[in-house]
């Protein structure tokens, strides 16, 4: 069965009710694991590839973001996707039409994590995903735990408006890592050899934190491992795994979340304890 490549809104009508995997392309095994998760649930899978301008700040990497579209289509087909939707910006944000952001849930505004460090980000993500859900009309959307706050935000966004999205389930799927522990990311393509080694600091910091007796010592340990790897830390915290708000005591059952910079590359990662 060959892959359908879709550019127009009208072509989507025949594909309603599938499992949907939204991406920004530069596909790697993390993205493809989401396709496989959909197939394992017995569904046909529709991916989207769209580098969404509204979730990048002016000083971020929108222009430089990798766009290897032919390779992406080959990977999507090999993974077993039924269709790939590649909209133009004129379809996503039609001139003269207001594409509004749904109300942001508290997990998008209160934790002080991505919300604090990329203040434009969840407005852009919620706007584009709401638009994609309205166009694609899937019955399920699968997202990576790699972007853990984003997963919780989109689950909350959909749950908060069951009139608009009565039947959509938003499901999280585990983070896929390189053999040495680095979480797969399209932005890893920016890392040269030296930075590739330093990037391991994120997963090593969380491994070290897992051995600490409590949240405060786990956070201190993460900070020091990240600094040893010469990473500039945005946050390195242990939080409630549902609300992402601060917790105390043992780390068990909670979630570690890190964002750190390596020169001009910003990496994020997380894990449960
Ligand atoms: P992106 O193309 O970075 O916007 O990611 C598209 C989807 O793939 C999101 O749901 C991400 O959380 C997910 N994703 C990205 N990297 C990974 C990974 N290493 N493991 C699992 N899912 C991932």
PDB file of C-alpha atoms and ligand atoms in Angstrom:
ATOM      1  CA  UNK A   1       0.000   0.000   0.000  1.00  0.00           C
ATOM      2  CA  UNK A   2       1.588   3.282  -0.994  1.00  0.00           C
ATOM      3  CA  UNK A   3       1.722   6.410   1.101  1.00  0.00           C
ATOM      4  CA  UNK A   4      -0.791   9.164   0.360  1.00  0.00           C
ATOM      5  CA  UNK A   5       0.732  12.630   0.414  1.00  0.00           C
ATOM      6  CA  UNK A   6      -1.876  15.257   1.127  1.00  0.00           C
ATOM      7  CA  UNK A   7      -1.631  19.011   0.706  1.00  0.00           C
ATOM      8  CA  UNK A   8      -5.274  20.113   0.489  1.00  0.00           C
ATOM      9  CA  UNK A   9      -8.072  20.274   3.047  1.00  0.00           C
ATOM     10  CA  UNK A  10     -10.545  18.467   0.737  1.00  0.00           C
ATOM     11  CA  UNK A  11      -8.335  15.389   0.531  1.00  0.00           C
ATOM     12  CA  UNK A  12      -8.624  14.911   4.306  1.00  0.00           C
ATOM     13  CA  UNK A  13     -12.347  14.134   4.362  1.00  0.00           C
ATOM     14  CA  UNK A  14     -11.804  10.513   3.316  1.00  0.00           C
ATOM     15  CA  UNK A  15      -9.270  10.029   6.125  1.00  0.00           C
ATOM     16  CA  UNK A  16     -11.370  11.082   9.139  1.00  0.00           C
ATOM     17  CA  UNK A  17     -11.181   8.989  12.301  1.00  0.00           C
ATOM     18  CA  UNK A  18      -7.596   7.772  12.005  1.00  0.00           C
ATOM     19  CA  UNK A  19      -4.779   7.945  14.530  1.00  0.00           C
ATOM     20  CA  UNK A  20      -2.919  11.219  14.094  1.00  0.00           C
ATOM     21  CA  UNK A  21       0.789  11.870  14.682  1.00  0.00           C
ATOM     22  CA  UNK A  22       1.657  15.566  14.284  1.00  0.00           C
ATOM     23  CA  UNK A  23       5.340  16.396  13.686  1.00  0.00           C
ATOM     24  CA  UNK A  24       7.632  19.098  12.381  1.00  0.00           C
ATOM     25  CA  UNK A  25       9.505  16.578  10.210  1.00  0.00           C
ATOM     26  CA  UNK A  26      13.216  15.692  10.159  1.00  0.00           C
ATOM     27  CA  UNK A  27      11.822  12.342  11.192  1.00  0.00           C
ATOM     28  CA  UNK A  28      13.769   9.963  13.429  1.00  0.00           C
ATOM     29  CA  UNK A  29      12.949   6.784  15.256  1.00  0.00           C
ATOM     30  CA  UNK A  30      11.181   8.708  18.040  1.00  0.00           C
ATOM     31  CA  UNK A  31       8.603  10.015  15.561  1.00  0.00           C
ATOM     32  CA  UNK A  32       8.326   6.629  13.869  1.00  0.00           C
ATOM     33  CA  UNK A  33       7.721   4.927  17.235  1.00  0.00           C
ATOM     34  CA  UNK A  34       4.522   6.992  17.449  1.00  0.00           C
ATOM     35  CA  UNK A  35       3.412   5.619  14.073  1.00  0.00           C
ATOM     36  CA  UNK A  36       4.169   2.105  15.250  1.00  0.00           C
ATOM     37  CA  UNK A  37       2.213   2.720  18.458  1.00  0.00           C
ATOM     38  CA  UNK A  38      -0.815   3.711  16.366  1.00  0.00           C
ATOM     39  CA  UNK A  39      -0.472   0.649  14.145  1.00  0.00           C
ATOM     40  CA  UNK A  40      -0.173  -1.555  17.242  1.00  0.00           C
ATOM     41  CA  UNK A  41      -3.564  -0.218  18.358  1.00  0.00           C
ATOM     42  CA  UNK A  42      -4.978  -1.552  15.099  1.00  0.00           C
ATOM     43  CA  UNK A  43      -5.368   1.853  13.481  1.00  0.00           C
ATOM     44  CA  UNK A  44      -4.384   3.506  10.241  1.00  0.00           C
ATOM     45  CA  UNK A  45      -1.997   6.371  10.926  1.00  0.00           C
ATOM     46  CA  UNK A  46      -1.937   9.839   9.406  1.00  0.00           C
ATOM     47  CA  UNK A  47       1.157  11.932  10.112  1.00  0.00           C
ATOM     48  CA  UNK A  48       1.522  15.631   9.560  1.00  0.00           C
ATOM     49  CA  UNK A  49       4.719  17.489   8.774  1.00  0.00           C
ATOM     50  CA  UNK A  50       4.562  21.225   9.358  1.00  0.00           C
ATOM     51  CA  UNK A  51       7.214  23.499  10.827  1.00  0.00           C
ATOM     52  CA  UNK A  52       4.908  25.822  12.703  1.00  0.00           C
ATOM     53  CA  UNK A  53       6.160  29.416  12.649  1.00  0.00           C
ATOM     54  CA  UNK A  54       4.008  30.549  15.588  1.00  0.00           C
ATOM     55  CA  UNK A  55       5.799  28.331  18.109  1.00  0.00           C
ATOM     56  CA  UNK A  56       9.235  29.817  17.389  1.00  0.00           C
ATOM     57  CA  UNK A  57      10.392  33.116  18.900  1.00  0.00           C
ATOM     58  CA  UNK A  58      12.126  35.527  16.492  1.00  0.00           C
ATOM     59  CA  UNK A  59      15.574  34.530  17.826  1.00  0.00           C
ATOM     60  CA  UNK A  60      14.902  30.772  17.538  1.00  0.00           C
ATOM     61  CA  UNK A  61      15.731  28.311  14.751  1.00  0.00           C
ATOM     62  CA  UNK A  62      12.608  28.457  12.521  1.00  0.00           C
ATOM     63  CA  UNK A  63      14.604  29.191   9.340  1.00  0.00           C
ATOM     64  CA  UNK A  64      17.374  26.715  10.134  1.00  0.00           C
ATOM     65  CA  UNK A  65      15.025  23.907  11.225  1.00  0.00           C
ATOM     66  CA  UNK A  66      15.865  20.835   9.054  1.00  0.00           C
ATOM     67  CA  UNK A  67      13.346  20.021   6.284  1.00  0.00           C
ATOM     68  CA  UNK A  68      14.485  16.801   4.534  1.00  0.00           C
ATOM     69  CA  UNK A  69      11.088  16.106   3.004  1.00  0.00           C
ATOM     70  CA  UNK A  70      11.978  13.258   0.595  1.00  0.00           C
ATOM     71  CA  UNK A  71      13.733  11.292   3.337  1.00  0.00           C
ATOM     72  CA  UNK A  72      10.811  11.977   5.669  1.00  0.00           C
ATOM     73  CA  UNK A  73       8.286  10.565   3.204  1.00  0.00           C
ATOM     74  CA  UNK A  74      10.389   7.421   2.697  1.00  0.00           C
ATOM     75  CA  UNK A  75      10.629   6.934   6.472  1.00  0.00           C
ATOM     76  CA  UNK A  76       6.902   7.499   7.014  1.00  0.00           C
ATOM     77  CA  UNK A  77       6.072   4.961   4.327  1.00  0.00           C
ATOM     78  CA  UNK A  78       8.558   2.394   5.653  1.00  0.00           C
ATOM     79  CA  UNK A  79       7.099   2.770   9.156  1.00  0.00           C
ATOM     80  CA  UNK A  80       3.643   1.965   7.793  1.00  0.00           C
ATOM     81  CA  UNK A  81       1.890   5.348   7.827  1.00  0.00           C
ATOM     82  CA  UNK A  82      -1.159   5.524   5.566  1.00  0.00           C
ATOM     83  CA  UNK A  83      -0.896   9.221   4.777  1.00  0.00           C
ATOM     84  CA  UNK A  84       1.213  12.307   5.393  1.00  0.00           C
ATOM     85  CA  UNK A  85      -0.440  15.708   5.511  1.00  0.00           C
ATOM     86  CA  UNK A  86       1.915  18.526   4.474  1.00  0.00           C
ATOM     87  CA  UNK A  87      -0.060  21.767   4.672  1.00  0.00           C
ATOM     88  CA  UNK A  88       1.106  25.120   3.401  1.00  0.00           C
ATOM     89  CA  UNK A  89       1.015  28.083   5.745  1.00  0.00           C
ATOM     90  CA  UNK A  90      -1.792  29.490   3.572  1.00  0.00           C
ATOM     91  CA  UNK A  91      -3.954  26.540   4.683  1.00  0.00           C
ATOM     92  CA  UNK A  92      -2.901  26.587   8.337  1.00  0.00           C
ATOM     93  CA  UNK A  93      -3.159  30.361   8.781  1.00  0.00           C
ATOM     94  CA  UNK A  94      -5.328  31.649   5.909  1.00  0.00           C
ATOM     95  CA  UNK A  95      -4.942  35.360   5.272  1.00  0.00           C
ATOM     96  CA  UNK A  96      -7.870  37.292   6.653  1.00  0.00           C
ATOM     97  CA  UNK A  97      -9.096  34.453   8.898  1.00  0.00           C
ATOM     98  CA  UNK A  98      -8.464  34.526  12.616  1.00  0.00           C
ATOM     99  CA  UNK A  99      -6.993  31.217  13.806  1.00  0.00           C
ATOM    100  CA  UNK A 100      -7.412  31.625  17.551  1.00  0.00           C
ATOM    101  CA  UNK A 101      -5.539  29.888  20.349  1.00  0.00           C
ATOM    102  CA  UNK A 102      -7.838  27.914  22.690  1.00  0.00           C
ATOM    103  CA  UNK A 103      -7.626  28.964  26.363  1.00  0.00           C
ATOM    104  CA  UNK A 104      -4.321  27.733  27.768  1.00  0.00           C
ATOM    105  CA  UNK A 105      -4.715  25.167  30.584  1.00  0.00           C
ATOM    106  CA  UNK A 106      -2.919  25.775  33.888  1.00  0.00           C
ATOM    107  CA  UNK A 107      -0.213  23.216  33.048  1.00  0.00           C
ATOM    108  CA  UNK A 108       0.757  25.557  30.174  1.00  0.00           C
ATOM    109  CA  UNK A 109       1.087  28.640  32.366  1.00  0.00           C
ATOM    110  CA  UNK A 110       1.864  27.721  35.992  1.00  0.00           C
ATOM    111  CA  UNK A 111       4.782  25.271  36.276  1.00  0.00           C
ATOM    112  CA  UNK A 112       7.461  27.823  35.238  1.00  0.00           C
ATOM    113  CA  UNK A 113       9.157  25.335  32.887  1.00  0.00           C
ATOM    114  CA  UNK A 114       8.806  25.662  29.072  1.00  0.00           C
ATOM    115  CA  UNK A 115       6.095  28.251  29.796  1.00  0.00           C
ATOM    116  CA  UNK A 116       8.614  30.494  31.550  1.00  0.00           C
ATOM    117  CA  UNK A 117      11.559  29.951  29.209  1.00  0.00           C
ATOM    118  CA  UNK A 118       9.677  29.983  25.877  1.00  0.00           C
ATOM    119  CA  UNK A 119       6.707  32.247  26.690  1.00  0.00           C
ATOM    120  CA  UNK A 120       5.357  32.170  23.113  1.00  0.00           C
ATOM    121  CA  UNK A 121       5.643  28.400  22.809  1.00  0.00           C
ATOM    122  CA  UNK A 122       2.397  26.895  24.127  1.00  0.00           C
ATOM    123  CA  UNK A 123       0.293  29.567  22.450  1.00  0.00           C
ATOM    124  CA  UNK A 124       1.883  28.520  19.142  1.00  0.00           C
ATOM    125  CA  UNK A 125       1.591  24.795  19.858  1.00  0.00           C
ATOM    126  CA  UNK A 126      -2.042  24.943  21.005  1.00  0.00           C
ATOM    127  CA  UNK A 127      -3.007  27.142  18.053  1.00  0.00           C
ATOM    128  CA  UNK A 128      -1.447  24.825  15.482  1.00  0.00           C
ATOM    129  CA  UNK A 129      -2.607  21.564  17.074  1.00  0.00           C
ATOM    130  CA  UNK A 130      -6.172  22.843  17.505  1.00  0.00           C
ATOM    131  CA  UNK A 131      -6.154  23.812  13.818  1.00  0.00           C
ATOM    132  CA  UNK A 132      -4.703  20.442  12.792  1.00  0.00           C
ATOM    133  CA  UNK A 133      -7.272  18.535  14.878  1.00  0.00           C
ATOM    134  CA  UNK A 134     -10.101  20.497  13.249  1.00  0.00           C
ATOM    135  CA  UNK A 135      -8.734  19.774   9.768  1.00  0.00           C
ATOM    136  CA  UNK A 136      -7.727  16.133  10.264  1.00  0.00           C
ATOM    137  CA  UNK A 137     -10.538  15.047  12.625  1.00  0.00           C
ATOM    138  CA  UNK A 138      -8.759  12.007  14.062  1.00  0.00           C
ATOM    139  CA  UNK A 139     -10.159   9.820  16.831  1.00  0.00           C
ATOM    140  CA  UNK A 140      -6.779   9.546  18.525  1.00  0.00           C
ATOM    141  CA  UNK A 141      -3.603  11.621  18.639  1.00  0.00           C
ATOM    142  CA  UNK A 142      -0.306  10.101  19.748  1.00  0.00           C
ATOM    143  CA  UNK A 143       2.430  12.351  21.151  1.00  0.00           C
ATOM    144  CA  UNK A 144       5.865  11.681  22.602  1.00  0.00           C
ATOM    145  CA  UNK A 145       6.642  11.873  26.308  1.00  0.00           C
ATOM    146  CA  UNK A 146       9.902  13.459  25.109  1.00  0.00           C
ATOM    147  CA  UNK A 147       7.980  16.761  25.162  1.00  0.00           C
ATOM    148  CA  UNK A 148       6.288  15.965  28.432  1.00  0.00           C
ATOM    149  CA  UNK A 149       4.811  19.356  29.317  1.00  0.00           C
ATOM    150  CA  UNK A 150       3.523  19.682  25.739  1.00  0.00           C
ATOM    151  CA  UNK A 151       1.811  16.268  26.049  1.00  0.00           C
ATOM    152  CA  UNK A 152       0.050  17.330  29.277  1.00  0.00           C
ATOM    153  CA  UNK A 153      -0.907  20.702  27.803  1.00  0.00           C
ATOM    154  CA  UNK A 154      -2.517  19.146  24.728  1.00  0.00           C
ATOM    155  CA  UNK A 155      -4.314  16.490  26.781  1.00  0.00           C
ATOM    156  CA  UNK A 156      -5.728  19.274  28.958  1.00  0.00           C
ATOM    157  CA  UNK A 157      -6.619  21.446  25.949  1.00  0.00           C
ATOM    158  CA  UNK A 158      -8.643  18.665  24.337  1.00  0.00           C
ATOM    159  CA  UNK A 159     -10.273  17.624  27.633  1.00  0.00           C
ATOM    160  CA  UNK A 160     -11.325  21.219  28.273  1.00  0.00           C
ATOM    161  CA  UNK A 161     -13.373  21.464  25.060  1.00  0.00           C
ATOM    162  CA  UNK A 162     -15.287  18.248  24.524  1.00  0.00           C
ATOM    163  CA  UNK A 163     -17.827  20.065  22.381  1.00  0.00           C
ATOM    164  CA  UNK A 164     -15.187  20.879  19.821  1.00  0.00           C
ATOM    165  CA  UNK A 165     -13.338  17.551  20.110  1.00  0.00           C
ATOM    166  CA  UNK A 166     -15.874  15.043  21.460  1.00  0.00           C
ATOM    167  CA  UNK A 167     -14.061  11.833  20.583  1.00  0.00           C
ATOM    168  CA  UNK A 168     -10.353  12.531  20.496  1.00  0.00           C
ATOM    169  CA  UNK A 169      -8.038  10.692  22.885  1.00  0.00           C
ATOM    170  CA  UNK A 170      -4.554  12.127  23.348  1.00  0.00           C
ATOM    171  CA  UNK A 171      -2.100   9.366  24.165  1.00  0.00           C
ATOM    172  CA  UNK A 172       1.541   9.618  25.315  1.00  0.00           C
ATOM    173  CA  UNK A 173       4.228   7.271  24.063  1.00  0.00           C
ATOM    174  CA  UNK A 174       7.655   6.648  25.684  1.00  0.00           C
ATOM    175  CA  UNK A 175      10.803   8.543  24.729  1.00  0.00           C
ATOM    176  CA  UNK A 176      13.071   6.761  22.250  1.00  0.00           C
ATOM    177  CA  UNK A 177      16.791   7.141  22.983  1.00  0.00           C
ATOM    178  CA  UNK A 178      20.102   6.564  21.229  1.00  0.00           C
ATOM    179  CA  UNK A 179      21.982   3.542  22.644  1.00  0.00           C
ATOM    180  CA  UNK A 180      24.013   5.836  24.948  1.00  0.00           C
ATOM    181  CA  UNK A 181      20.881   7.436  26.441  1.00  0.00           C
ATOM    182  CA  UNK A 182      20.549  10.687  24.446  1.00  0.00           C
ATOM    183  CA  UNK A 183      16.863  11.291  23.687  1.00  0.00           C
ATOM    184  CA  UNK A 184      16.302  11.359  19.931  1.00  0.00           C
ATOM    185  CA  UNK A 185      15.494  14.835  18.621  1.00  0.00           C
ATOM    186  CA  UNK A 186      15.499  16.570  15.251  1.00  0.00           C
ATOM    187  CA  UNK A 187      17.735  19.182  16.888  1.00  0.00           C
ATOM    188  CA  UNK A 188      20.444  16.562  17.581  1.00  0.00           C
ATOM    189  CA  UNK A 189      21.426  17.143  13.942  1.00  0.00           C
ATOM    190  CA  UNK A 190      22.861  20.488  15.131  1.00  0.00           C
ATOM    191  CA  UNK A 191      25.342  18.756  17.492  1.00  0.00           C
ATOM    192  CA  UNK A 192      28.953  18.309  16.427  1.00  0.00           C
ATOM    193  CA  UNK A 193      31.128  15.590  18.007  1.00  0.00           C
ATOM    194  CA  UNK A 194      32.141  17.566  21.093  1.00  0.00           C
ATOM    195  CA  UNK A 195      28.643  18.797  21.767  1.00  0.00           C
ATOM    196  CA  UNK A 196      27.247  15.320  21.169  1.00  0.00           C
ATOM    197  CA  UNK A 197      29.265  14.127  24.218  1.00  0.00           C
ATOM    198  CA  UNK A 198      28.232  17.109  26.319  1.00  0.00           C
ATOM    199  CA  UNK A 199      24.574  16.508  25.402  1.00  0.00           C
ATOM    200  CA  UNK A 200      24.734  13.212  27.290  1.00  0.00           C
ATOM    201  CA  UNK A 201      24.722  15.340  30.452  1.00  0.00           C
ATOM    202  CA  UNK A 202      20.922  15.477  30.368  1.00  0.00           C
ATOM    203  CA  UNK A 203      20.285  11.740  30.577  1.00  0.00           C
ATOM    204  CA  UNK A 204      23.247  11.224  32.953  1.00  0.00           C
ATOM    205  CA  UNK A 205      21.916  13.945  35.268  1.00  0.00           C
ATOM    206  CA  UNK A 206      18.541  12.229  35.513  1.00  0.00           C
ATOM    207  CA  UNK A 207      20.180   8.834  36.068  1.00  0.00           C
ATOM    208  CA  UNK A 208      22.203  10.304  38.925  1.00  0.00           C
ATOM    209  CA  UNK A 209      19.099  11.989  40.366  1.00  0.00           C
ATOM    210  CA  UNK A 210      17.270   8.660  40.510  1.00  0.00           C
ATOM    211  CA  UNK A 211      19.734   7.508  43.195  1.00  0.00           C
ATOM    212  CA  UNK A 212      19.148  10.532  45.452  1.00  0.00           C
ATOM    213  CA  UNK A 213      16.972  10.227  48.552  1.00  0.00           C
ATOM    214  CA  UNK A 214      14.801  13.292  48.000  1.00  0.00           C
ATOM    215  CA  UNK A 215      13.712  15.993  45.578  1.00  0.00           C
ATOM    216  CA  UNK A 216      16.082  18.679  46.867  1.00  0.00           C
ATOM    217  CA  UNK A 217      19.188  16.492  46.598  1.00  0.00           C
ATOM    218  CA  UNK A 218      18.040  15.121  43.214  1.00  0.00           C
ATOM    219  CA  UNK A 219      17.702  18.657  41.844  1.00  0.00           C
ATOM    220  CA  UNK A 220      21.117  19.658  43.225  1.00  0.00           C
ATOM    221  CA  UNK A 221      22.690  16.542  41.694  1.00  0.00           C
ATOM    222  CA  UNK A 222      21.145  17.236  38.275  1.00  0.00           C
ATOM    223  CA  UNK A 223      22.429  20.810  38.369  1.00  0.00           C
ATOM    224  CA  UNK A 224      25.982  19.683  39.148  1.00  0.00           C
ATOM    225  CA  UNK A 225      26.066  16.939  36.461  1.00  0.00           C
ATOM    226  CA  UNK A 226      24.764  19.439  33.882  1.00  0.00           C
ATOM    227  CA  UNK A 227      27.398  21.987  34.894  1.00  0.00           C
ATOM    228  CA  UNK A 228      30.135  19.311  34.684  1.00  0.00           C
ATOM    229  CA  UNK A 229      29.036  18.850  31.068  1.00  0.00           C
ATOM    230  CA  UNK A 230      29.237  22.627  30.516  1.00  0.00           C
ATOM    231  CA  UNK A 231      25.528  22.933  29.887  1.00  0.00           C
ATOM    232  CA  UNK A 232      23.698  26.170  30.661  1.00  0.00           C
ATOM    233  CA  UNK A 233      20.618  25.152  32.615  1.00  0.00           C
ATOM    234  CA  UNK A 234      17.145  26.643  32.074  1.00  0.00           C
ATOM    235  CA  UNK A 235      15.671  24.228  34.617  1.00  0.00           C
ATOM    236  CA  UNK A 236      16.504  20.866  36.188  1.00  0.00           C
ATOM    237  CA  UNK A 237      13.657  19.931  38.503  1.00  0.00           C
ATOM    238  CA  UNK A 238      11.577  17.119  39.956  1.00  0.00           C
ATOM    239  CA  UNK A 239       7.844  17.814  39.728  1.00  0.00           C
ATOM    240  CA  UNK A 240       4.420  16.257  40.216  1.00  0.00           C
ATOM    241  CA  UNK A 241       3.976  14.123  37.114  1.00  0.00           C
ATOM    242  CA  UNK A 242       0.417  15.358  36.447  1.00  0.00           C
ATOM    243  CA  UNK A 243       0.443  19.048  37.358  1.00  0.00           C
ATOM    244  CA  UNK A 244       4.204  19.676  36.953  1.00  0.00           C
ATOM    245  CA  UNK A 245       4.051  21.762  40.131  1.00  0.00           C
ATOM    246  CA  UNK A 246       6.788  21.535  42.815  1.00  0.00           C
ATOM    247  CA  UNK A 247       6.916  18.557  45.178  1.00  0.00           C
ATOM    248  CA  UNK A 248       8.908  17.617  48.274  1.00  0.00           C
ATOM    249  CA  UNK A 249      10.151  14.399  49.841  1.00  0.00           C
ATOM    250  CA  UNK A 250      11.074  11.241  47.965  1.00  0.00           C
ATOM    251  CA  UNK A 251      11.377  11.397  44.162  1.00  0.00           C
ATOM    252  CA  UNK A 252       9.339   8.195  43.760  1.00  0.00           C
ATOM    253  CA  UNK A 253       6.370   8.610  41.431  1.00  0.00           C
ATOM    254  CA  UNK A 254       7.492  12.084  40.316  1.00  0.00           C
ATOM    255  CA  UNK A 255       9.046  13.336  37.078  1.00  0.00           C
ATOM    256  CA  UNK A 256      12.453  14.887  36.406  1.00  0.00           C
ATOM    257  CA  UNK A 257      12.471  17.555  33.693  1.00  0.00           C
ATOM    258  CA  UNK A 258      15.481  19.326  32.223  1.00  0.00           C
ATOM    259  CA  UNK A 259      16.062  22.052  29.659  1.00  0.00           C
ATOM    260  CA  UNK A 260      19.627  23.124  28.967  1.00  0.00           C
ATOM    261  CA  UNK A 261      21.658  24.938  26.342  1.00  0.00           C
ATOM    262  CA  UNK A 262      24.775  23.762  24.581  1.00  0.00           C
ATOM    263  CA  UNK A 263      26.119  26.790  22.760  1.00  0.00           C
ATOM    264  CA  UNK A 264      23.212  27.687  20.461  1.00  0.00           C
ATOM    265  CA  UNK A 265      21.335  24.375  20.771  1.00  0.00           C
ATOM    266  CA  UNK A 266      18.594  23.982  23.383  1.00  0.00           C
ATOM    267  CA  UNK A 267      17.806  20.423  24.509  1.00  0.00           C
ATOM    268  CA  UNK A 268      15.035  19.070  26.733  1.00  0.00           C
ATOM    269  CA  UNK A 269      14.532  15.687  28.372  1.00  0.00           C
ATOM    270  CA  UNK A 270      12.541  14.083  31.196  1.00  0.00           C
ATOM    271  CA  UNK A 271      11.949  10.788  32.952  1.00  0.00           C
ATOM    272  CA  UNK A 272       9.757   9.290  35.616  1.00  0.00           C
ATOM    273  CA  UNK A 273      11.079   7.927  38.925  1.00  0.00           C
TER     274      UNK A 273
HETATM  275  P1  LIG B   1       8.461  17.381  16.795  1.00  0.00           P
HETATM  276  O1  LIG B   1       8.647  17.004  15.358  1.00  0.00           O
HETATM  277  O2  LIG B   1       9.741  17.602  17.521  1.00  0.00           O
HETATM  278  O3  LIG B   1       7.451  18.471  16.991  1.00  0.00           O
HETATM  279  O4  LIG B   1       7.841  16.096  17.499  1.00  0.00           O
HETATM  280  C1  LIG B   1       6.675  15.502  17.010  1.00  0.00           C
HETATM  281  C2  LIG B   1       6.230  14.442  17.978  1.00  0.00           C
HETATM  282  O5  LIG B   1       7.258  13.458  18.127  1.00  0.00           O
HETATM  283  C3  LIG B   1       5.954  14.992  19.385  1.00  0.00           C
HETATM  284  O6  LIG B   1       4.813  14.351  19.924  1.00  0.00           O
HETATM  285  C4  LIG B   1       7.214  14.613  20.121  1.00  0.00           C
HETATM  286  O7  LIG B   1       7.029  14.488  21.514  1.00  0.00           O
HETATM  287  C5  LIG B   1       7.538  13.269  19.490  1.00  0.00           C
HETATM  288  N1  LIG B   1       8.939  12.916  19.701  1.00  0.00           N
HETATM  289  C6  LIG B   1      10.028  13.670  19.411  1.00  0.00           C
HETATM  290  N2  LIG B   1      11.153  13.031  19.803  1.00  0.00           N
HETATM  291  C7  LIG B   1      10.767  11.862  20.367  1.00  0.00           C
HETATM  292  C8  LIG B   1      11.458  10.768  20.977  1.00  0.00           C
HETATM  293  N3  LIG B   1      12.792  10.759  21.097  1.00  0.00           N
HETATM  294  N4  LIG B   1      10.738   9.732  21.451  1.00  0.00           N
HETATM  295  C9  LIG B   1       9.374   9.728  21.345  1.00  0.00           C
HETATM  296  N5  LIG B   1       8.670  10.734  20.782  1.00  0.00           N
HETATM  297  C10 LIG B   1       9.351  11.785  20.300  1.00  0.00           C
END
